[in-house]
């Protein structure tokens, strides 16, 4: 029987974040290849594959050709057991994308070398910083024309507020891409492109002092060698040193340049990343910090997915194991439910395939059949003294619409459907202060969720709805500081609402209106996340 400590120590659980098209899917596929999971590489939902993807749970996925679900991929490499959490990277991503980051111990941020830090990267990055997890940067597509690497470093530091430490340094880009210089080994990894875009890589020994070694100049050219020497001097003199403590605290991001499509720089990245990133991290609970190596099993629910199997109308609760070992059929305490549950049919969810598993360890993600008892943020524990993990924040929705039912006779179903879907965390619902469900404002993180809502209400609750878009773009939770909210001085396009828990929020059409509200109302405190 595997030793629990050894098993946990080799776990590396991370998420890959990027703006759509930066190369997240391509990089994931290449990582799977190194793990020998070649057959699985095709099941990563790349855009081309997505067009043909047959979803087993929702027509809407087929119609739109995109994936609404996020899953986990597990594979072994170099003595590690790797769990890659797939965060849907499509423009229409949802709150699940954010929540998935709550289950990761580190994140890999993929940037397109010609674009740098893009909008969605910023949003995802913000969530990573909430948790202070290590963030590694892979600057992709060096085989295409790229921006100046120093500019890219500066942009990451300025826009994201994290320091950077390049682990390697690119030599040219696009047609002139010559390879990367590895700062630790002082070797150049030379990039060879041939006509049918099949690339090979070859290592040539070179040291900083001998960058003008004739072999190096022959391979990358005199001008590039000189340029590289200057860059390296600058980096060694002025750049941040690799401070592992700062990396682990999420304050310094090790940066790697490469090209996922041509498989250049991917394996060195994987090796270094695995060496630097951490095994499962301790988590905070109301009984103090929970050590992942503690023999007692504990986990929390970070995502609930409904109706994956049409025939059963089941829900799957995804749990992240935080400590100890899980065994099939074990009985654990569901803290929020206040009772014992038997974990009978645990599943690994590997892309679209599901597989029943017998055991899993801290760091792993498993899916549990949910007869409707779990909520996001719930804790499961095997210890004799139950405890609760800290809650998962509610993320600010960015799109809003007013929703009403077409047939007013179906009010009961409408309220039930809206409430249940909101409980799963797929949408957030708001209403005018002190009113019921007469007028419901729905907020979502990704616009696709509106379609999901309409589809599910029609198919599961037999309710047709009418949607009218609302112009709000920003939402803030109002911290209770004793202010009389009815007397707030606000721009005419700002709206005060309440969420299902009775908390007050303000909906704004622009950042300008947020500033107005803050400037004109002394004592008003607004928050971007609601921690519940
Ligand atoms: P995503 O998951 O982050 O959305 O990105 P994905 O991997 O799907 O990559 C987006 C496009 O960029 C793909 O082109 C992919 O082949 C390309 N790409 C990824 N990495 C590299 C790289 O290192 N170099 C180059 N030159 N291209 C790269 P595609 O499938 O043709 O999609 P599209 O261009 O039709 O959207």
XYZ file of C-alpha atoms in Angstrom, residues 280-515:
236
model
C -0.456 20.567 -1.461
C -0.563 23.683 0.691
C -1.994 23.910 4.205
C -5.472 25.487 4.323
C -7.137 27.716 6.828
C -10.127 26.456 8.764
C -12.088 27.576 11.787
C -10.011 25.106 13.809
C -6.729 26.615 12.632
C -4.430 25.619 9.792
C -5.029 22.129 8.405
C -1.856 20.278 7.518
C -2.219 18.380 4.210
C -0.152 15.542 5.664
C -2.526 15.051 8.572
C -3.824 11.451 8.424
C -7.427 12.657 8.655
C -9.247 13.167 5.399
C -10.675 16.607 4.678
C -11.974 18.307 1.544
C -14.141 21.158 0.344
C -16.631 21.546 -2.471
C -15.454 24.123 -5.005
C -17.803 23.495 -7.867
C -21.152 21.906 -8.532
C -22.186 20.842 -11.949
C -25.738 19.966 -12.706
C -27.193 17.484 -15.125
C -24.018 16.046 -16.547
C -25.987 12.965 -17.334
C -29.368 13.746 -18.826
C -30.796 10.346 -17.978
C -30.246 10.861 -14.283
C -30.519 14.586 -13.783
C -27.665 14.190 -11.381
C -25.386 16.777 -9.988
C -21.681 16.333 -9.467
C -19.951 18.054 -6.580
C -16.260 18.566 -7.240
C -14.162 18.351 -4.135
C -10.566 19.271 -3.552
C -8.936 16.972 -1.002
C -7.032 19.114 1.463
C -5.589 16.524 3.831
C -5.118 12.820 4.281
C -6.260 9.953 2.138
C -9.591 9.193 0.585
C -10.863 5.658 0.122
C -13.897 4.577 -1.833
C -16.898 3.988 0.351
C -15.475 5.836 3.349
C -17.810 7.655 5.698
C -17.106 11.286 6.344
C -18.859 14.124 8.102
C -20.543 16.711 5.903
C -20.117 19.676 8.195
C -22.657 22.098 6.702
C -25.216 19.299 6.319
C -24.612 18.226 9.910
C -24.471 14.507 9.115
C -22.359 11.590 7.999
C -22.224 10.725 4.311
C -20.823 7.708 2.536
C -18.615 8.565 -0.438
C -19.649 5.646 -2.558
C -19.044 6.529 -6.174
C -16.161 8.920 -6.338
C -14.925 9.827 -9.768
C -11.927 11.232 -11.437
C -13.030 13.524 -14.183
C -10.590 13.445 -16.988
C -11.805 15.723 -19.737
C -14.996 13.995 -20.890
C -14.204 10.575 -19.526
C -15.174 9.536 -16.069
C -13.544 6.793 -14.147
C -14.440 5.410 -10.743
C -11.530 5.636 -8.360
C -10.585 3.699 -5.263
C -8.283 6.086 -3.505
C -7.078 9.643 -3.725
C -4.857 11.935 -1.692
C -4.536 15.527 -0.578
C -4.091 17.614 -3.708
C -6.453 15.490 -5.812
C -9.814 16.545 -7.177
C -12.681 14.104 -7.295
C -16.289 14.292 -8.342
C -19.061 13.030 -6.079
C -22.614 12.276 -7.010
C -24.683 14.926 -5.348
C -28.292 14.166 -4.539
C -28.688 17.879 -3.816
C -27.039 18.044 -0.426
C -23.866 19.957 -1.158
C -23.269 23.660 -1.626
C -20.181 25.437 -2.847
C -17.708 25.905 -0.010
C -18.962 22.945 2.077
C -16.449 20.963 4.108
C -16.196 17.184 4.354
C -14.028 15.778 7.090
C -13.007 12.475 8.534
C -11.627 13.834 11.797
C -13.510 13.157 15.012
C -13.686 16.903 15.638
C -15.334 18.512 12.592
C -14.161 21.884 11.284
C -14.981 24.204 8.417
C -12.674 25.546 5.727
C -12.857 29.251 4.908
C -15.621 30.115 2.446
C -15.237 30.615 -1.276
C -15.726 34.246 -2.200
C -18.600 35.261 -4.430
C -17.098 36.943 -7.454
C -18.478 40.076 -8.929
C -20.703 39.398 -11.946
C -20.027 41.563 -14.972
C -23.172 41.159 -17.069
C -26.713 41.826 -15.941
C -30.211 41.387 -17.216
C -33.740 41.627 -15.910
C -35.602 38.356 -16.035
C -39.333 37.713 -15.882
C -41.431 34.679 -16.627
C -43.606 34.702 -19.743
C -46.449 32.723 -18.176
C -47.280 34.284 -14.821
C -49.167 31.124 -13.806
C -45.850 29.339 -13.496
C -44.592 31.525 -10.710
C -43.764 28.634 -8.380
C -41.600 26.817 -10.891
C -39.941 30.079 -11.855
C -38.971 30.896 -8.272
C -37.827 27.318 -7.641
C -35.717 27.153 -10.812
C -34.119 30.543 -10.283
C -33.338 29.752 -6.662
C -31.868 26.328 -7.359
C -29.707 27.506 -10.221
C -28.509 30.408 -8.091
C -27.678 27.962 -5.271
C -25.433 26.029 -7.615
C -23.595 29.262 -8.170
C -24.199 29.395 -11.936
C -25.911 32.778 -11.670
C -26.409 35.412 -9.002
C -29.802 36.890 -8.376
C -30.652 40.299 -6.983
C -33.806 42.203 -6.243
C -34.932 45.681 -5.261
C -34.442 46.331 -1.548
C -37.202 44.850 0.584
C -39.053 43.260 -2.326
C -39.375 39.582 -3.195
C -38.870 37.855 -6.522
C -41.198 40.194 -8.454
C -38.408 41.704 -10.387
C -35.282 39.623 -10.612
C -31.978 40.965 -11.766
C -29.580 38.245 -12.824
C -25.840 38.795 -12.770
C -23.295 36.491 -14.371
C -19.549 36.424 -14.823
C -19.749 35.176 -18.434
C -22.621 36.016 -20.799
C -23.021 32.371 -21.797
C -24.583 31.782 -18.403
C -27.689 33.693 -19.563
C -28.217 31.080 -22.286
C -27.567 28.309 -19.791
C -30.193 29.812 -17.476
C -32.807 30.107 -20.204
C -32.117 26.588 -21.440
C -32.278 25.038 -18.022
C -35.441 26.844 -16.985
C -37.132 25.634 -20.140
C -35.886 22.052 -19.976
C -35.849 21.354 -16.274
C -38.559 23.613 -14.897
C -40.763 24.085 -17.942
C -40.618 27.854 -17.640
C -40.111 30.338 -20.468
C -38.442 33.617 -19.589
C -37.988 37.044 -21.112
C -34.624 38.700 -20.725
C -33.861 42.385 -21.031
C -30.218 43.390 -20.854
C -29.189 45.986 -18.294
C -26.319 48.409 -18.802
C -24.528 47.755 -15.523
C -20.897 46.759 -15.721
C -19.652 46.851 -12.183
C -21.012 45.634 -8.901
C -19.851 46.284 -5.375
C -20.925 44.832 -2.085
C -21.697 47.586 0.418
C -19.965 46.988 3.712
C -22.299 47.515 6.624
C -20.936 50.610 8.310
C -24.258 51.873 9.637
C -24.901 54.268 6.723
C -28.517 54.900 5.730
C -28.357 53.417 2.241
C -31.615 54.996 1.094
C -29.988 58.387 1.480
C -26.911 57.698 -0.606
C -25.917 60.349 -3.125
C -25.513 58.363 -6.362
C -25.458 58.997 -10.119
C -28.882 58.443 -11.680
C -27.738 55.267 -13.433
C -26.615 53.561 -10.206
C -28.934 51.036 -8.588
C -29.146 49.692 -5.055
C -30.127 46.003 -4.788
C -30.030 43.113 -2.336
C -28.720 39.597 -2.852
C -30.397 36.410 -1.624
C -28.659 36.661 1.718
C -29.989 40.172 2.226
C -26.653 41.913 1.629
C -26.809 45.296 -0.064
C -25.029 45.936 -3.324
C -24.659 48.769 -5.777
C -24.817 48.257 -9.533
C -22.814 50.762 -11.551
C -22.575 51.552 -15.251
C -18.960 52.655 -15.063
C -15.941 53.085 -12.856
C -16.632 56.767 -12.965
C -19.921 56.225 -11.087
C -18.113 54.142 -8.479
C -15.706 56.989 -7.841
